[in-house]
């Protein structure tokens, strides 16, 4: 398995239209994301990257939705995606649509998203599936420098491992197929062979378990210790009396 961090300079597409059949991918992603948007809540939804900004999330009840990207988009924030210009635990939902695919250090990007997320906040990850027909194009040397094969493709299991290390609970995991010859196509593969779907969708929730002392357990432990000390003291006194006799 190749390491996640790379020294290769990756050119992130600014629009879905730069990717062949990019409009199909964007529309399919919006369609599969819609049933879950209404279940998210909070005050701030952060979209990381230009591709995330192009996804319609109007169905989400989170009122303040904005984007951070290196160049800065209209109505968004110009900032480094690896060093987000926000306070820790200040964002309710982080949306990374294919953001990891063109990141030189996806671990750092995830750590930054985790840093700014509140406890029990939501994270949405999408990316191309390396085990799909689209991912098979990676084996062809003349496609390496063309979109979308110029980006990284991480399996769903690998991204779940990353989220598990950061203590996230997986709420939704989907893979669905998009076919280039038909808009909103690929339902048969999606229904019967989802593992071969070209796009992975993960929705997870940040779980934080506070280290709060259990007072009842502490008091019970003290009482047992006190009893043990008394028994030891009584045994010592009886032994001392026997010695005197």
PDB file of N, CA and C in Angstrom, residues 5 47 167:
ATOM      1  N   UNK A   5       0.860  10.251   2.153  1.00  0.00           N
ATOM      2  CA  UNK A   5       1.558  11.503   1.867  1.00  0.00           C
ATOM      3  C   UNK A   5       2.447  11.327   0.650  1.00  0.00           C
ATOM      4  N   UNK A  47     -17.271  24.012   3.633  1.00  0.00           N
ATOM      5  CA  UNK A  47     -16.916  23.240   2.442  1.00  0.00           C
ATOM      6  C   UNK A  47     -15.447  23.507   2.128  1.00  0.00           C
ATOM      7  N   UNK A 167     -11.467   8.561  15.896  1.00  0.00           N
ATOM      8  CA  UNK A 167     -12.612   8.292  16.765  1.00  0.00           C
ATOM      9  C   UNK A 167     -13.924   8.835  16.185  1.00  0.00           C
TER      10      UNK A 167
END
